[in-house]
Short mmCIF file of C-alpha atoms in Angstrom, two decimals:
data_model
loop_
_atom_site.label_atom_id
_atom_site.label_comp_id
_atom_site.label_asym_id
_atom_site.label_seq_id
_atom_site.Cartn_x
_atom_site.Cartn_y
_atom_site.Cartn_z
CA MET A 329 8.99 -9.36 12.18
CA GLY A 330 11.10 -12.39 12.42
CA ILE A 331 10.18 -16.03 13.05
CA VAL A 332 10.20 -17.13 16.69
CA LEU A 333 9.67 -20.85 17.73
CA GLY A 334 7.22 -21.29 14.72
CA PHE A 335 5.49 -17.97 15.23
CA PHE A 336 6.11 -14.55 13.86
CA ASN A 337 7.38 -11.80 16.09
CA PRO A 338 4.73 -9.15 15.98
CA GLU A 339 7.40 -6.31 16.63
CA LEU A 340 8.50 -4.44 13.40
CA SER A 341 11.98 -5.01 12.36
CA GLU A 342 13.92 -1.91 11.12
CA PHE A 343 13.79 -3.16 7.64
CA GLN A 344 9.97 -3.31 7.73
CA LYS A 345 9.94 0.14 9.58
CA LYS A 346 11.60 1.69 6.62
CA LYS A 347 9.23 0.11 4.08
CA LEU A 348 6.33 1.34 5.98
CA ILE A 349 7.66 4.63 6.47
CA HIS A 350 8.60 5.08 2.85
CA GLU A 351 5.02 4.15 1.91
CA PHE A 352 3.65 6.65 4.37
CA HIS A 353 5.49 9.55 3.10
CA LEU A 354 5.39 8.63 -0.83
CA PHE A 355 1.71 7.32 -1.12
CA PHE A 356 -0.17 8.41 1.95
CA ASP A 357 0.92 11.88 3.27
CA LEU A 358 0.28 13.54 -0.18
CA ASN A 359 0.42 17.18 0.95
CA LYS A 360 3.66 16.36 2.88
CA ASP A 361 2.82 17.88 6.11
CA GLY A 362 3.99 14.85 8.20
CA ASN A 363 0.49 13.69 9.01
CA LEU A 364 -1.99 11.36 7.33
CA GLU A 365 -5.46 13.11 7.32
CA TRP A 366 -8.68 12.72 5.16
CA LYS A 367 -7.40 15.75 2.91
CA ASP A 368 -4.63 13.34 1.87
CA MET A 369 -7.29 10.67 1.00
CA GLU A 370 -8.99 13.26 -0.99
CA LEU A 371 -5.96 14.13 -3.03
CA ALA A 372 -5.31 10.46 -3.76
CA ARG A 373 -8.95 10.02 -4.86
CA GLN A 374 -8.85 13.06 -7.15
CA LYS A 375 -5.49 11.95 -8.38
CA ILE A 376 -6.91 8.77 -10.04
CA CYS A 377 -10.25 10.38 -11.12
CA ASP A 378 -8.33 13.01 -12.92
CA TRP A 379 -5.94 10.62 -14.41
CA SER A 380 -8.65 8.23 -15.33
CA GLY A 381 -10.98 10.80 -16.67
CA TRP A 382 -13.86 10.16 -14.26
CA LYS A 383 -15.98 13.33 -13.78
CA LEU A 384 -18.20 14.19 -10.83
CA GLY A 385 -21.39 12.36 -10.98
CA CYS A 386 -20.22 9.37 -12.96
CA GLU A 387 -20.50 5.89 -11.38
CA LYS A 388 -16.64 5.31 -11.06
CA TYR A 389 -16.19 8.73 -9.53
CA THR A 390 -18.72 8.05 -6.87
CA LYS A 391 -17.52 4.72 -6.05
CA THR A 392 -14.04 5.82 -5.73
CA HIS A 393 -15.21 8.66 -3.40
CA GLU A 394 -17.02 5.81 -1.45
CA LEU A 395 -13.81 3.61 -1.51
CA PHE A 396 -11.61 6.27 0.12
CA ARG A 397 -14.43 7.23 2.83
CA THR A 398 -14.22 3.58 3.75
CA ILE A 399 -10.28 3.35 3.84
CA TRP A 400 -10.21 6.52 5.85
CA ARG A 401 -12.76 5.42 8.41
CA ARG A 402 -10.83 2.03 8.92
CA LEU A 403 -7.55 3.80 9.14
CA GLN A 404 -8.82 6.13 11.78
CA ASP A 405 -10.46 3.26 13.85
CA GLU A 406 -7.14 1.36 13.76
CA GLY A 407 -4.45 4.10 13.70
CA ASP A 408 -5.74 7.35 15.03
CA GLU A 409 -5.00 6.78 18.64
CA ASN A 410 -5.81 10.10 20.16
CA ASN A 411 -8.77 10.80 17.75
CA ASP A 412 -7.45 13.95 16.61
CA GLY A 413 -8.23 13.32 12.86
CA LYS A 414 -4.53 12.65 12.10
CA ILE A 415 -2.27 9.60 11.88
CA THR A 416 1.41 10.41 12.80
CA ILE A 417 4.19 8.30 11.78
CA GLY A 418 4.35 7.04 15.38
CA GLU A 419 0.55 6.08 15.24
CA TRP A 420 1.17 4.59 11.76
CA LEU A 421 3.99 2.02 12.92
CA LYS A 422 2.05 1.22 16.21
CA MET A 423 -0.99 0.39 14.05
CA TRP A 424 1.03 -2.07 12.19
CA THR A 425 2.37 -3.63 15.40
CA SER A 426 -1.09 -3.76 16.66
CA PHE A 427 -2.20 -5.57 13.62
CA ASN A 428 0.42 -8.06 13.81
CA GLU A 429 -0.39 -8.75 17.46
CA GLN A 430 -4.19 -9.46 16.54
CA SER A 431 -3.14 -11.57 13.47
CA ILE A 432 -1.35 -13.95 16.00
CA LYS A 433 -4.26 -13.75 18.40
CA ASP A 434 -6.97 -14.49 15.73
CA ALA A 435 -4.58 -17.19 13.97
CA LYS A 436 -6.34 -20.66 13.48
CA LYS A 437 -4.87 -23.83 12.10
CA THR A 438 -7.51 -24.13 9.43
CA ASP A 439 -6.84 -20.45 8.36
CA PRO A 440 -6.10 -20.66 4.50
CA LEU A 441 -3.41 -17.94 4.97
CA PRO A 442 -0.77 -17.79 7.81
CA ALA A 443 -0.82 -14.87 10.16
CA ASP A 444 2.19 -13.04 8.44
CA ARG A 445 0.37 -13.05 5.11
CA LYS A 446 -2.87 -11.44 6.00
CA LEU A 447 -3.78 -7.90 5.26
CA PRO A 448 -6.03 -5.37 6.94
CA ASP A 449 -9.36 -5.02 5.39
CA TRP A 450 -8.84 -1.48 4.48
CA LEU A 451 -5.50 -2.54 2.94
CA GLU A 452 -7.04 -5.12 0.68
CA SER A 453 -9.20 -2.20 -0.78
CA TYR A 454 -6.10 0.18 -0.95
CA VAL A 455 -4.22 -2.44 -2.87
CA GLU A 456 -7.01 -2.73 -5.60
CA TYR A 457 -7.10 1.04 -5.82
CA LYS A 458 -3.25 1.07 -6.05
CA PHE A 459 -3.33 -1.42 -9.02
CA ASN A 460 -5.82 0.73 -10.93
CA LEU A 461 -3.66 3.76 -10.48
CA TYR A 462 -0.69 1.85 -12.11
CA ASP A 463 -2.79 0.08 -14.72
CA ARG A 464 -3.42 3.23 -16.82
CA THR A 465 -4.98 1.67 -19.81
CA GLY A 466 -7.36 -0.48 -17.69
CA ASP A 467 -6.43 -3.72 -19.50
CA GLY A 468 -6.16 -5.88 -16.19
CA LYS A 469 -2.25 -5.59 -15.94
CA ILE A 470 0.43 -3.38 -15.25
CA ASP A 471 3.36 -3.15 -17.78
CA ALA A 472 6.67 -1.14 -17.27
CA GLU A 473 5.77 1.98 -19.23
CA GLU A 474 2.61 2.40 -16.90
CA PHE A 475 4.68 1.64 -13.85
CA GLU A 476 7.27 4.17 -14.81
CA TYR A 477 4.72 6.95 -15.84
CA VAL A 478 2.76 6.69 -12.47
CA LEU A 479 5.75 6.77 -10.23
CA ALA A 480 7.34 9.79 -12.13
CA ASP A 481 4.39 11.69 -10.66
CA PHE A 482 5.44 10.62 -7.15
CA GLY A 483 9.23 11.62 -7.93
CA ILE A 484 10.67 8.38 -8.46
CA PRO A 485 13.69 8.37 -11.12
CA ALA A 486 12.55 6.42 -14.46
CA LYS A 487 15.47 4.27 -14.32
CA ASP A 488 14.90 3.26 -10.76
CA ALA A 489 11.13 2.52 -11.67
CA ARG A 490 12.16 0.48 -14.63
CA LYS A 491 14.74 -1.61 -12.87
CA ALA A 492 12.16 -2.37 -9.94
CA PHE A 493 9.63 -3.43 -12.59
CA LEU A 494 12.08 -5.79 -14.28
CA LEU A 495 12.84 -7.26 -10.90
CA PHE A 496 9.26 -8.15 -9.80
CA SER A 497 8.09 -9.06 -13.21
CA GLY A 498 10.95 -11.53 -13.82
CA ASN A 499 12.26 -9.38 -16.68
CA ASN A 500 8.70 -9.10 -18.16
CA THR A 501 8.21 -12.93 -17.94
CA ARG A 502 5.49 -12.72 -15.29
CA LYS A 503 2.36 -10.81 -16.01
CA VAL A 504 1.56 -8.22 -13.24
CA ASP A 505 -2.21 -8.54 -12.89
CA LEU A 506 -4.23 -7.99 -9.72
CA ALA A 507 -3.80 -11.41 -8.20
CA TYR A 508 0.06 -11.15 -8.56
CA PHE A 509 -0.04 -7.55 -7.46
CA ARG A 510 -1.92 -8.61 -4.23
CA GLU A 511 1.05 -11.12 -3.69
CA LEU A 512 3.71 -8.73 -4.16
CA SER A 513 1.96 -6.14 -1.90
CA THR A 514 1.71 -8.66 0.84
CA ASP A 515 5.52 -9.11 0.51
CA TYR A 516 5.96 -5.33 0.87
CA TYR A 517 3.63 -4.59 3.82
CA ARG A 518 4.34 -7.88 5.80
CA SER A 519 7.63 -9.51 4.75
CA ASP A 520 10.99 -9.04 6.69
CA ASP A 521 12.80 -10.63 3.76
CA PRO A 522 15.08 -8.11 2.02
CA GLY A 523 15.00 -10.41 -1.21
CA ALA A 524 11.26 -10.44 -1.40
CA LEU A 525 10.11 -9.11 -4.95
CA GLY A 526 7.23 -7.18 -3.39
CA ASN A 527 9.75 -4.87 -1.76
CA PHE A 528 10.06 -3.22 -5.09
CA ILE A 529 6.58 -2.08 -5.84
CA THR A 530 7.11 1.54 -4.97
CA GLY A 531 10.11 1.98 -7.29
CA LYS A 532 12.60 2.14 -4.29
CA LEU A 533 15.53 -0.23 -4.99
CA ASP A 534 17.35 -0.08 -1.48
CA PHE A 535 15.90 0.30 2.04
CA ALA A 536 19.43 0.07 3.66
CA THR A 537 19.50 3.93 4.08
#
């Protein structure tokens, strides 16, 4: 998604595709069957509830269930092209290209954010979930130990997670609160800049391969 005559190109670059495919496999397709389905959302919901100690019937458990139901409905609306209850890698990438195209179409000069910094509504909710997943102590910020601990459960080596955290936190000089995590997430999902700090929020250090 490069800049073309003052506008961004809605087509995904190879770099962006690699980031989005990595995200799909690491955080969305949790049962590793190559597709995104409701059962993957259920696994993600159960993971954060188990880690947080939220039991069936408590308010946070119920709210988390509702959140993932909403995310999945929006994902189906935007990504499940053939309505088979599954989102494939091809549909996932096409969904992002379609979002880029719609962002350009809807862009207005008075918009507070440029078209290439907007996120889909479902992703705004997902980013907040992901922040809470990393913020194990619930103190409103993510530290290196929390980041490393969570990503270890997703198979990311500890040394990679720690180095990634130091990169986007400026060697621990920048507090990683929800507002900053949103900025980093926007970099990850929308930016075509290999040097953007948000590229490291999944613990992966290199998308060249």
